[in-house]
Coordinates of C-alpha atoms in Angstrom, one line a residue:
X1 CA 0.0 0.0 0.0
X2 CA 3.0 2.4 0.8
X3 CA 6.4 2.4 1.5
X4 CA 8.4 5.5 3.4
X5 CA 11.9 5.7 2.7
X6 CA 13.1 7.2 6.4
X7 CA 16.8 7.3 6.0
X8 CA 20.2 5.0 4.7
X9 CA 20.6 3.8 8.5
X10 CA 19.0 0.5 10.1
X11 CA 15.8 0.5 11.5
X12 CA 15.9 -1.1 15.2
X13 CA 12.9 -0.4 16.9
X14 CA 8.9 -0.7 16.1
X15 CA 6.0 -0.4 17.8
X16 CA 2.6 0.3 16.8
X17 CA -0.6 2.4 18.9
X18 CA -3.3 4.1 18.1
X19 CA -3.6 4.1 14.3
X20 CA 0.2 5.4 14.4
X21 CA 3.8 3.6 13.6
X22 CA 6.7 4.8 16.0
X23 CA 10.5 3.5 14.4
X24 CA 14.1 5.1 14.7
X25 CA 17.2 5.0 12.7
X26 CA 20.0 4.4 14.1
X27 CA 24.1 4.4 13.5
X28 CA 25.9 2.8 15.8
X29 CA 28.8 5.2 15.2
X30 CA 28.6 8.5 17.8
X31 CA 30.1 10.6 14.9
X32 CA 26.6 10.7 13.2
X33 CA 24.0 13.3 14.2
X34 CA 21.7 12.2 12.2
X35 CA 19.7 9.6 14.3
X36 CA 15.7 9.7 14.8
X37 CA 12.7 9.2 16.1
X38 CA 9.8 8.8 13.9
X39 CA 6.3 8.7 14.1
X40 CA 4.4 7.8 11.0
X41 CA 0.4 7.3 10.2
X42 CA -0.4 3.7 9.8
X43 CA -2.7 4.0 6.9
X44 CA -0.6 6.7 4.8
X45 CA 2.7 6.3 6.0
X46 CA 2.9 10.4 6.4
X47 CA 5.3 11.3 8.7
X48 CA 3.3 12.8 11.6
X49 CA 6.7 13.8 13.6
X50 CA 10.4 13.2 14.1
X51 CA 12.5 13.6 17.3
X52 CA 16.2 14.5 16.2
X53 CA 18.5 13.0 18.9
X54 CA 21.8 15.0 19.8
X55 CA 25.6 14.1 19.8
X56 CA 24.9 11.3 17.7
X57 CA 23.3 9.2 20.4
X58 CA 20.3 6.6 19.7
X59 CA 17.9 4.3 21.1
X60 CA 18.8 1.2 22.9
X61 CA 15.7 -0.7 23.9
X62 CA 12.5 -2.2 22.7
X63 CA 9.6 1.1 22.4
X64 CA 6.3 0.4 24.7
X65 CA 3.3 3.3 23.7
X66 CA 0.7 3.7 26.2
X67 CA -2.0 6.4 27.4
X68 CA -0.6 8.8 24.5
X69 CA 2.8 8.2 25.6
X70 CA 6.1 6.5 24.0
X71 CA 8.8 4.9 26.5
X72 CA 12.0 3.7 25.0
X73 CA 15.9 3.5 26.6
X74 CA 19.0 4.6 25.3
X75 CA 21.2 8.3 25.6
X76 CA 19.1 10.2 23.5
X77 CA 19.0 13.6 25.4
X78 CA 20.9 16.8 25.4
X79 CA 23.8 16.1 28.1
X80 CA 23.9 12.5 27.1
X81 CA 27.4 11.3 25.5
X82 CA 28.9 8.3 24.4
X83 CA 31.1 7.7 27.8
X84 CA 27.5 8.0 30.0
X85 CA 25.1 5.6 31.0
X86 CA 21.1 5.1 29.0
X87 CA 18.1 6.3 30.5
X88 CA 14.5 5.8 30.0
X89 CA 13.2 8.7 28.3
X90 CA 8.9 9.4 27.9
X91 CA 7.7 11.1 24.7
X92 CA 4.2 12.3 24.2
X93 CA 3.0 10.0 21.8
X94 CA 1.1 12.3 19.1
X95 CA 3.8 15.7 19.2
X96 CA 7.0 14.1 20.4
X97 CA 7.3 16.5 22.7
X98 CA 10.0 15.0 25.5
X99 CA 7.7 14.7 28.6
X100 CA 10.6 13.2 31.3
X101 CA 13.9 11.3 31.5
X102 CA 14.9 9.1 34.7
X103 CA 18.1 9.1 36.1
X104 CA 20.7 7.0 34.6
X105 CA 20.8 3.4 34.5
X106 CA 23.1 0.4 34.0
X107 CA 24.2 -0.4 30.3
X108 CA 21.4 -2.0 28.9
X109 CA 22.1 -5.0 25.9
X110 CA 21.0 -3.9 22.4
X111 CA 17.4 -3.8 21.6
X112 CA 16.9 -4.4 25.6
X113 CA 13.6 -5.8 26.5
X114 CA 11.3 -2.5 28.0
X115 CA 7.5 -3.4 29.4
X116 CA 4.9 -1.7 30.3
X117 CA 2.5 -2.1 32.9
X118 CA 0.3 -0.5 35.4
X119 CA 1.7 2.6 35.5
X120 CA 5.3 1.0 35.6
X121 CA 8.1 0.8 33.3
X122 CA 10.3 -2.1 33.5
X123 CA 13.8 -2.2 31.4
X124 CA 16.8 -4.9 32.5
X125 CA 20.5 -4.3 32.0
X126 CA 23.4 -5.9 30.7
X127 CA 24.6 -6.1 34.5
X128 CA 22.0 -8.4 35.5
X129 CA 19.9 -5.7 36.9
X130 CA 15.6 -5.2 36.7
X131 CA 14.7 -1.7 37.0
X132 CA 11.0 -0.4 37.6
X133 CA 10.3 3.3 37.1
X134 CA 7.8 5.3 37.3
X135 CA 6.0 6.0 34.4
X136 CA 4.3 9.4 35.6
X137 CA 7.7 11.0 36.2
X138 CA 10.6 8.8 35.6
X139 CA 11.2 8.3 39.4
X140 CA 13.2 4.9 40.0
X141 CA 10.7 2.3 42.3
X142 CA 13.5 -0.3 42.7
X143 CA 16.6 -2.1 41.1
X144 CA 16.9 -5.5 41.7
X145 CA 19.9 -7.4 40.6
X146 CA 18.6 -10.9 40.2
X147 CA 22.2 -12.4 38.0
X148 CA 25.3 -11.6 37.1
X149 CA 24.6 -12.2 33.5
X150 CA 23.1 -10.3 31.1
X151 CA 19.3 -10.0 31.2
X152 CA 17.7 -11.7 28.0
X153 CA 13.5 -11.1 27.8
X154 CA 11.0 -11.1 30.0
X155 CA 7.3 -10.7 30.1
X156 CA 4.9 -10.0 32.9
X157 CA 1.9 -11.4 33.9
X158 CA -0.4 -11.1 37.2
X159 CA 1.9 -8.8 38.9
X160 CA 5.2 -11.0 38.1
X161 CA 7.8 -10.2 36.1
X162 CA 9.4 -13.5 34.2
X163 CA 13.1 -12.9 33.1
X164 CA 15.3 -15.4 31.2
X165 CA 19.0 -15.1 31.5
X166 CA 21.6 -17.4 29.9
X167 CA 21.1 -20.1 32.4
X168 CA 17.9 -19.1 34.1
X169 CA 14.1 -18.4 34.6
X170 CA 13.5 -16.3 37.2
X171 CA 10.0 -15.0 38.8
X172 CA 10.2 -11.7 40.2
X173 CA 7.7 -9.5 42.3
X174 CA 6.8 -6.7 39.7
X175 CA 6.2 -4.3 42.5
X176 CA 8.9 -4.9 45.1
X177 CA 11.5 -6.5 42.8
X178 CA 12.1 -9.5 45.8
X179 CA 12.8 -13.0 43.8
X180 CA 10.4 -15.6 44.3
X181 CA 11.9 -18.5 42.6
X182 CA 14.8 -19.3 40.1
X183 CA 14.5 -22.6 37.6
X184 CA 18.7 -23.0 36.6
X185 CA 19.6 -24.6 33.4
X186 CA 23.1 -26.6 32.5
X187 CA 22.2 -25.2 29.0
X188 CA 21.7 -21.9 27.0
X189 CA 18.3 -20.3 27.3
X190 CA 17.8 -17.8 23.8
X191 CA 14.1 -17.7 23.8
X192 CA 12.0 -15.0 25.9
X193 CA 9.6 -16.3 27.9
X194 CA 5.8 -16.2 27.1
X195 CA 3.2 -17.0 29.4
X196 CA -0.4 -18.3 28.5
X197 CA -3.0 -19.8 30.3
X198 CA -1.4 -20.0 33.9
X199 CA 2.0 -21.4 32.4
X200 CA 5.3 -19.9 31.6
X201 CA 6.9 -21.5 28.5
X202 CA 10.6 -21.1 27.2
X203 CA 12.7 -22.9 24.6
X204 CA 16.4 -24.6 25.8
X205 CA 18.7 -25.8 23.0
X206 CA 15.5 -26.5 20.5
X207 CA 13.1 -28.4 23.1
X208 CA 10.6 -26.3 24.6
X209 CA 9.5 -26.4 28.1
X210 CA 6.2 -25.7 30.6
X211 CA 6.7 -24.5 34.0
X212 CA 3.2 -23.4 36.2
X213 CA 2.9 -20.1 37.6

């Protein structure tokens, strides 16, 4: 139906809300001041705005849209440089007009996992670390360090917070961060988790497995 040529760079992150498309561009080399945020309409693929992001910075985590607003991760702020740490950053979803930015936060991995829900916005670092924030005001709620790997996916579901790691499956209190249980595995876990009908479900070296909530 249409196609919208945005720029030569990649395009790393997608989400969709509200009739609307929300992407970026993105060159990984901090010499480049060219990276974006876009928002585009569904139907027409008009460009309804664009966010330029200083000093060559860009986005670093998955996008969540919600109540008319846009939560992504990564140093994409005035101030922000290559030798400092991400943040979460909240956009109003139809101007892209910045609306807060939280304090900052451990590396995150590329295209970092970042949920939303109830309110809360929950991202997980390279370090190991969960981090809830606010999502009226970009306040921290907690930081739970729950491995010393890198954090893979996670979902939530029922007020908890499912996390795989390399070698694990955690459950984790999504409002006070406490663990409340750990499955290990002697092999690599590279599937997120995804939980339906009162059971979590994950994939191990091409076999899948069923754990109860």
């Amino acid at each position: 139906k249409w196609s919208t040529n945005m720029s030569p760079r990649s395009i790393s992150s997608f989400a969709m809300y509200n009739g609307m498309i929300y992407c970026d561009s993105r060159d990984y080399a901090w010499s480049n001041p060219l990276n974006k945020i876009f928002c585009l309409d569904a139907k027409t693929g008009v460009l309804k705005w664009s966010y330029n992001i200083p000093n060559g910075g860009f986005c670093e985590t998955a996008f969540a849209v919600s109540g008319g607003v846009l939560y992504v991760g990564g140093r994409i702020i005035a101030g922000d440089s290559p030798g400092s740490s991400p943040r979460i950053c909240a956009f109003d979803a139809n101007t892209g007009a910045l609306k807060w930015y939280s304090t900052y936060l451990n590396y995150f991995e590329p295209h970092a996992t970042l949920v939303y829900a109830d309110n809360v916005v929950y991202v997980g670092s390279s370090s190991g670390d969960i981090t809830a924030i606010d999502a009226s005001n970009g306040s921290v709620k907690w930081t739970k360090n729950i491995t010393q790997r890198s954090i893979n996916d996670f979902v939530i579901s029922k007020s908890i917070l499912y996390v795989t790691d390399a070698y694990a499956l955690s459950a984790i209190d999504a409002l006070t961060g406490n663990l409340k249980w750990q499955l290990p595995s002697a092999d690599l876990i590279w599937s997120e988790p995804t939980v339906y009908n009162g059971k979590v479900y994950f994939t191990i070296k091409g076999e899948v497995y069923c754990y109860c909530q």
